[in-house]
Amino acid sequence: MEGPALYNVLDELLDLLFYMVEGYCLWHFYDSFLESRMHSRKWTGAAVILFYMGIHEGMNLLSAPDYENSGYVSLRVICNTVILLFFLLISAVVFYRGARCTIVFLVVTFLSVHEIAFLSAYTVWQWGYHMMLELSMRHMERGNLSADRLLNILYAGGYGMILLTYVTSFLLLYGVLKNIIGSFRDKGYTIHRKELFFLLIPGMIGLLTCMLLRITMFFVEQERITILYDRYPILVIIVPAMLLLSLLFIPYGVKVFQDMIELNRERSDRVILENQISSMQGNMEEMEHIYAGIRSMKHDMQNTVSVIMRLAAGEDAELQNYLTEFHRTMEE
């Protein structure tokens, strides 16, 4: 097998492997929040992974990059994002049970983190590959490299760039999703629509930024595909930093949301406790009024018995004994 063909096969295998590990991340993310429709978690995981791999393979077959047509590039990026979002929603609904807002949060968050992580890694390693390409071309112009040697270097460098991009992207994706799972401690909480809007803002901003970069990153200039970094070198620092900040803001937003939930619960518990204490104080005041009435009644009855005993003095010994016993009972 010749060099280019070998690298093409390796590229396809790397794509499949990358889609598989991304599918694993998607399954783990779903499984942490939703209830599986299948009896076995392993079968659910396998189904989600295969479904995810099929989505990407199908999208790769149906669309190909065409940097000379800017309108096509824009439409392709938008359509691919919408299609992927749609099929991720389908996978969540088909394989899991859960509240609609929770499913939307998981799907949009995964897609946002996936896109930002991949593009962050890709922009960095693509720039490195581009610099290697420029350096190799200079050596060939000076006669230090043959055309065949240059071709092998380019294929090997491209293969290495893809491998590094996939590994870096996976590590970012897995780390951020794991952080989100850990930060969202109350996974049984029902997300409301206004809360969903708050949770989706960081991810949607990052996703739209990625779409913009995908559209503008490459363009054709003088019949040559040019990267945006060639025209604006400072973007080598700005773009990755912007993407990484967007990526970090997503789990931070989830943590803030979880803290808000716990704070609201503490406030609700405090209000309930204050109401209970207020009710107990009211009951105690009411009991004090009752006890005061009883003491007043007791005092009046004792006075009445004393008057009767004085009036009946010396008249009837049996009545005297009865009144004496009654007065003793009242005292007790």
Coordinates of C-alpha atoms in Angstrom, one line a residue:
M1 CA 0.0 0.0 0.0
E2 CA 1.5 3.4 -1.0
G3 CA 2.0 6.2 1.4
P4 CA -1.1 8.4 0.5
A5 CA -3.4 5.4 0.5
L6 CA -2.0 4.2 3.8
Y7 CA -2.5 7.7 5.4
N8 CA -6.1 7.8 4.1
V9 CA -6.9 4.5 5.7
L10 CA -5.3 5.6 9.0
D11 CA -7.3 8.8 8.7
E12 CA -10.5 6.9 8.4
L13 CA -9.7 4.6 11.3
L14 CA -8.8 7.6 13.5
D15 CA -12.2 9.2 12.6
L16 CA -14.0 6.1 13.6
L17 CA -12.1 5.8 16.8
F18 CA -12.6 9.4 17.6
Y19 CA -16.4 9.2 17.0
M20 CA -16.5 6.1 19.2
V21 CA -14.9 7.8 22.2
E22 CA -17.0 10.9 21.6
G23 CA -20.1 8.6 21.6
Y24 CA -18.9 7.1 24.9
C25 CA -18.7 10.7 26.4
L26 CA -22.2 11.3 25.1
W27 CA -23.6 8.1 26.7
H28 CA -21.9 8.8 30.0
F29 CA -23.3 12.4 29.9
Y30 CA -26.8 11.2 29.2
D31 CA -26.6 8.3 31.7
S32 CA -25.7 10.6 34.5
F33 CA -28.9 12.6 34.2
L34 CA -31.5 10.5 32.4
E35 CA -33.2 7.1 32.9
S36 CA -32.5 4.5 30.2
R37 CA -35.4 3.0 28.3
M38 CA -33.5 -0.3 28.1
H39 CA -33.0 -2.7 30.9
S40 CA -29.2 -2.9 30.4
R41 CA -27.0 0.1 30.6
K42 CA -24.4 -1.6 28.4
W43 CA -26.9 -2.1 25.6
T44 CA -27.9 1.5 25.9
G45 CA -24.3 2.7 25.8
A46 CA -23.6 0.6 22.7
A47 CA -26.7 1.9 21.0
V48 CA -25.8 5.5 21.7
I49 CA -22.2 5.1 20.6
L50 CA -23.2 3.4 17.3
F51 CA -25.9 5.9 16.7
Y52 CA -23.4 8.8 17.2
M53 CA -20.9 7.2 14.9
G54 CA -23.5 6.7 12.2
I55 CA -24.5 10.3 12.4
H56 CA -21.0 11.6 11.8
E57 CA -20.2 9.0 9.1
G58 CA -23.4 10.0 7.2
M59 CA -22.6 13.7 7.5
N60 CA -19.1 13.1 6.2
L61 CA -20.4 11.2 3.2
L62 CA -23.1 13.8 2.3
S63 CA -21.0 16.9 2.6
A64 CA -17.5 18.0 1.5
P65 CA -15.6 21.2 2.1
D66 CA -15.5 23.8 -0.8
Y67 CA -13.5 26.8 0.4
E68 CA -13.9 28.6 -2.9
N69 CA -17.6 29.1 -2.4
S70 CA -18.1 31.1 0.8
G71 CA -21.9 30.8 0.6
Y72 CA -21.6 27.0 0.4
V73 CA -19.2 27.0 3.4
S74 CA -21.6 29.0 5.5
L75 CA -24.6 26.9 4.5
R76 CA -22.7 23.7 5.2
V77 CA -21.6 24.8 8.6
I78 CA -25.1 25.9 9.6
C79 CA -26.7 22.8 8.2
N80 CA -24.2 20.4 9.8
T81 CA -24.8 22.0 13.2
V82 CA -28.6 21.9 12.9
I83 CA -28.5 18.3 11.7
L84 CA -26.2 17.2 14.5
L85 CA -28.4 19.0 17.1
F86 CA -31.5 17.3 15.7
F87 CA -30.1 13.8 15.8
L88 CA -28.7 14.3 19.3
L89 CA -32.2 15.2 20.4
I90 CA -33.5 12.1 18.7
S91 CA -30.9 9.9 20.4
A92 CA -31.8 11.3 23.8
V93 CA -35.6 10.9 23.3
V94 CA -35.2 7.4 21.8
F95 CA -32.9 5.9 24.4
Y96 CA -33.8 7.8 27.5
R97 CA -36.7 9.2 29.6
G98 CA -36.5 12.6 31.1
A99 CA -37.9 16.1 31.3
R100 CA -37.9 18.0 28.1
C101 CA -35.9 20.9 29.5
T102 CA -33.3 18.6 30.9
I103 CA -32.9 16.8 27.6
V104 CA -32.5 20.1 25.7
F105 CA -29.9 21.2 28.3
L106 CA -27.9 18.0 27.9
V107 CA -28.0 18.0 24.1
V108 CA -27.1 21.7 23.6
T109 CA -24.4 21.5 26.3
F110 CA -22.8 18.4 24.8
L111 CA -22.8 19.9 21.3
S112 CA -21.4 23.2 22.5
V113 CA -18.6 21.6 24.5
H114 CA -17.8 19.2 21.7
E115 CA -17.6 22.0 19.1
I116 CA -15.5 24.3 21.3
A117 CA -13.2 21.5 22.5
F118 CA -12.6 20.3 18.9
L119 CA -12.1 23.7 17.4
S120 CA -9.7 24.8 20.3
A121 CA -7.5 21.8 19.6
Y122 CA -7.8 22.1 15.9
T123 CA -6.9 25.8 15.7
V124 CA -3.7 25.2 17.8
W125 CA -2.5 22.1 16.0
Q126 CA -3.5 23.4 12.5
W127 CA -1.4 26.4 13.1
G128 CA 1.5 24.2 14.0
Y129 CA 1.0 22.0 10.9
H130 CA 0.8 25.2 8.8
M131 CA 4.1 26.4 10.2
M132 CA 5.7 23.1 9.5
L133 CA 4.4 23.2 5.9
E134 CA 5.9 26.7 5.4
L135 CA 9.2 25.6 6.8
S136 CA 9.2 22.4 4.6
M137 CA 8.5 24.5 1.5
R138 CA 11.4 26.8 2.2
H139 CA 13.8 23.8 2.6
M140 CA 12.5 22.4 -0.7
E141 CA 13.1 25.7 -2.5
R142 CA 16.6 25.7 -1.2
G143 CA 17.2 22.2 -2.4
N144 CA 17.4 20.6 1.0
L145 CA 14.3 18.4 0.4
S146 CA 13.2 16.3 -2.5
A147 CA 9.6 16.4 -3.7
D148 CA 9.0 12.8 -2.5
R149 CA 10.5 13.5 0.9
L150 CA 8.4 16.7 1.2
L151 CA 5.2 14.7 0.3
N152 CA 6.0 12.1 3.0
I153 CA 6.6 14.8 5.6
L154 CA 3.3 16.5 4.7
Y155 CA 1.3 13.3 5.0
A156 CA 3.0 12.3 8.2
G157 CA 2.6 15.8 9.6
G158 CA -1.1 15.9 8.6
Y159 CA -1.6 12.5 10.2
G160 CA 0.1 13.7 13.4
M161 CA -1.9 16.9 13.5
I162 CA -5.1 15.0 13.2
L163 CA -4.0 12.6 16.0
L164 CA -3.0 15.4 18.3
T165 CA -6.2 17.3 17.6
Y166 CA -8.4 14.2 18.4
V167 CA -6.5 13.4 21.6
T168 CA -6.6 17.0 22.8
S169 CA -10.2 17.4 21.9
F170 CA -11.2 14.2 23.7
L171 CA -9.4 15.2 26.9
L172 CA -11.1 18.6 26.9
L173 CA -14.5 17.1 26.1
Y174 CA -14.2 14.4 28.8
G175 CA -12.8 16.8 31.4
V176 CA -15.5 19.5 30.9
L177 CA -18.4 17.0 30.9
K178 CA -17.1 15.3 34.0
N179 CA -16.9 18.7 35.7
I180 CA -20.5 19.5 34.7
I181 CA -21.7 16.1 36.0
G182 CA -19.9 16.8 39.3
S183 CA -21.1 20.4 39.6
F184 CA -24.7 19.5 38.9
R185 CA -25.2 17.7 42.2
D186 CA -29.0 17.7 42.2
K187 CA -29.6 15.7 39.0
G188 CA -33.2 15.0 39.8
Y189 CA -34.1 18.7 39.8
T190 CA -36.7 19.7 37.2
I191 CA -35.3 22.5 35.1
H192 CA -37.8 25.3 34.3
R193 CA -37.8 27.3 31.1
K194 CA -36.3 30.4 32.5
E195 CA -33.6 28.4 34.2
L196 CA -32.9 26.5 30.9
F197 CA -32.3 29.9 29.2
F198 CA -29.8 30.8 31.8
L199 CA -28.0 27.4 31.5
L200 CA -27.9 27.5 27.7
I201 CA -26.5 31.1 27.3
P202 CA -22.7 30.1 27.8
G203 CA -23.0 27.1 25.5
M204 CA -24.9 28.9 22.7
I205 CA -22.4 31.8 22.7
G206 CA -19.6 29.3 22.4
L207 CA -21.4 27.3 19.7
L208 CA -22.1 30.4 17.6
T209 CA -18.5 31.5 18.0
C210 CA -17.4 28.1 16.6
M211 CA -19.7 28.4 13.7
L212 CA -18.3 31.8 12.9
L213 CA -14.7 30.5 13.1
R214 CA -15.5 27.5 10.9
I215 CA -16.9 29.8 8.2
T216 CA -14.0 32.3 8.3
M217 CA -11.0 30.2 9.3
F218 CA -10.1 29.1 5.7
F219 CA -10.5 31.1 2.5
V220 CA -9.1 31.0 -1.0
E221 CA -6.6 33.8 -1.9
Q222 CA -4.8 33.8 -5.2
E223 CA -5.9 30.2 -6.0
R224 CA -4.5 29.0 -2.7
I225 CA -6.3 27.9 0.5
T226 CA -5.2 30.3 3.2
I227 CA -5.7 30.1 6.9
L228 CA -6.9 33.2 8.8
Y229 CA -3.7 33.2 10.9
D230 CA -1.7 34.2 7.9
R231 CA -3.6 37.4 7.5
Y232 CA -3.9 38.1 11.2
P233 CA -1.1 36.4 13.2
I234 CA -2.2 37.7 16.5
L235 CA -5.3 35.5 16.2
V236 CA -3.0 32.5 17.0
I237 CA -3.3 33.7 20.6
I238 CA -6.7 35.3 20.7
V239 CA -8.8 32.6 19.1
P240 CA -7.6 29.7 21.3
A241 CA -7.8 31.9 24.4
M242 CA -11.4 33.0 23.5
L243 CA -12.4 29.4 22.9
L244 CA -10.9 28.1 26.1
L245 CA -12.7 30.8 28.1
S246 CA -16.0 29.9 26.4
L247 CA -15.3 26.3 27.3
L248 CA -14.6 27.0 31.0
F249 CA -17.6 29.3 31.3
I250 CA -20.0 26.4 30.5
P251 CA -19.2 24.3 33.7
Y252 CA -18.9 27.5 35.7
G253 CA -22.5 28.5 34.7
V254 CA -23.7 25.1 35.8
K255 CA -22.0 25.5 39.1
V256 CA -23.5 28.9 39.6
F257 CA -26.9 27.5 38.8
Q258 CA -26.5 24.6 41.3
D259 CA -25.4 27.1 44.0
M260 CA -28.5 29.2 43.2
I261 CA -30.7 26.1 43.6
E262 CA -29.2 25.3 47.0
L263 CA -29.5 29.0 48.0
N264 CA -33.1 29.1 47.1
R265 CA -33.8 25.9 49.1
E266 CA -32.0 27.3 52.1
R267 CA -34.1 30.5 51.8
S268 CA -37.3 28.4 51.5
D269 CA -36.3 26.3 54.5
R270 CA -35.6 29.4 56.5
V271 CA -38.9 30.9 55.6
I272 CA -40.7 27.7 56.6
L273 CA -38.8 27.6 59.9
E274 CA -39.6 31.3 60.6
N275 CA -43.3 30.6 59.9
Q276 CA -43.2 27.6 62.2
I277 CA -41.5 29.6 64.9
S278 CA -44.1 32.4 64.5
S279 CA -46.9 29.9 64.6
M280 CA -45.5 28.4 67.8
Q281 CA -45.2 31.8 69.4
G282 CA -48.8 32.5 68.5
N283 CA -49.8 29.2 70.0
M284 CA -47.8 29.9 73.2
E285 CA -49.5 33.3 73.6
E286 CA -52.9 31.7 73.1
M287 CA -52.0 29.1 75.7
E288 CA -50.9 31.8 78.1
H289 CA -54.3 33.5 77.6
I290 CA -56.1 30.2 78.3
Y291 CA -53.9 29.5 81.4
A292 CA -54.6 33.0 82.7
G293 CA -58.4 32.4 82.3
I294 CA -58.1 29.1 84.1
R295 CA -56.2 30.7 87.0
S296 CA -58.8 33.5 87.2
M297 CA -61.6 30.9 87.2
K298 CA -59.8 28.9 89.8
H299 CA -59.4 31.9 92.1
D300 CA -63.1 32.9 91.7
M301 CA -64.2 29.3 92.5
Q302 CA -62.0 29.2 95.6
N303 CA -63.5 32.4 96.8
T304 CA -67.0 31.1 96.1
V305 CA -66.3 27.9 98.1
S306 CA -64.8 29.9 101.0
V307 CA -68.0 32.1 101.1
I308 CA -70.3 29.0 101.0
M309 CA -68.2 27.4 103.8
R310 CA -68.6 30.5 106.0
L311 CA -72.3 30.6 105.3
A312 CA -72.8 26.9 106.1
A313 CA -70.6 27.0 109.2
G314 CA -72.1 25.0 112.1
E315 CA -75.2 24.0 110.2
D316 CA -74.3 20.7 108.6
A317 CA -71.2 18.7 109.4
E318 CA -71.6 16.5 106.3
L319 CA -71.8 19.6 104.1
Q320 CA -68.8 21.1 105.8
N321 CA -66.7 17.9 105.2
Y322 CA -67.8 17.9 101.6
L323 CA -66.9 21.6 101.0
T324 CA -63.5 21.1 102.8
E325 CA -62.7 18.1 100.6
F326 CA -63.8 20.1 97.5
H327 CA -61.5 23.0 98.5
R328 CA -58.6 20.7 99.0
T329 CA -59.2 19.1 95.6
M330 CA -59.3 22.6 94.0
E331 CA -55.9 23.4 95.7
E332 CA -54.3 20.3 94.3

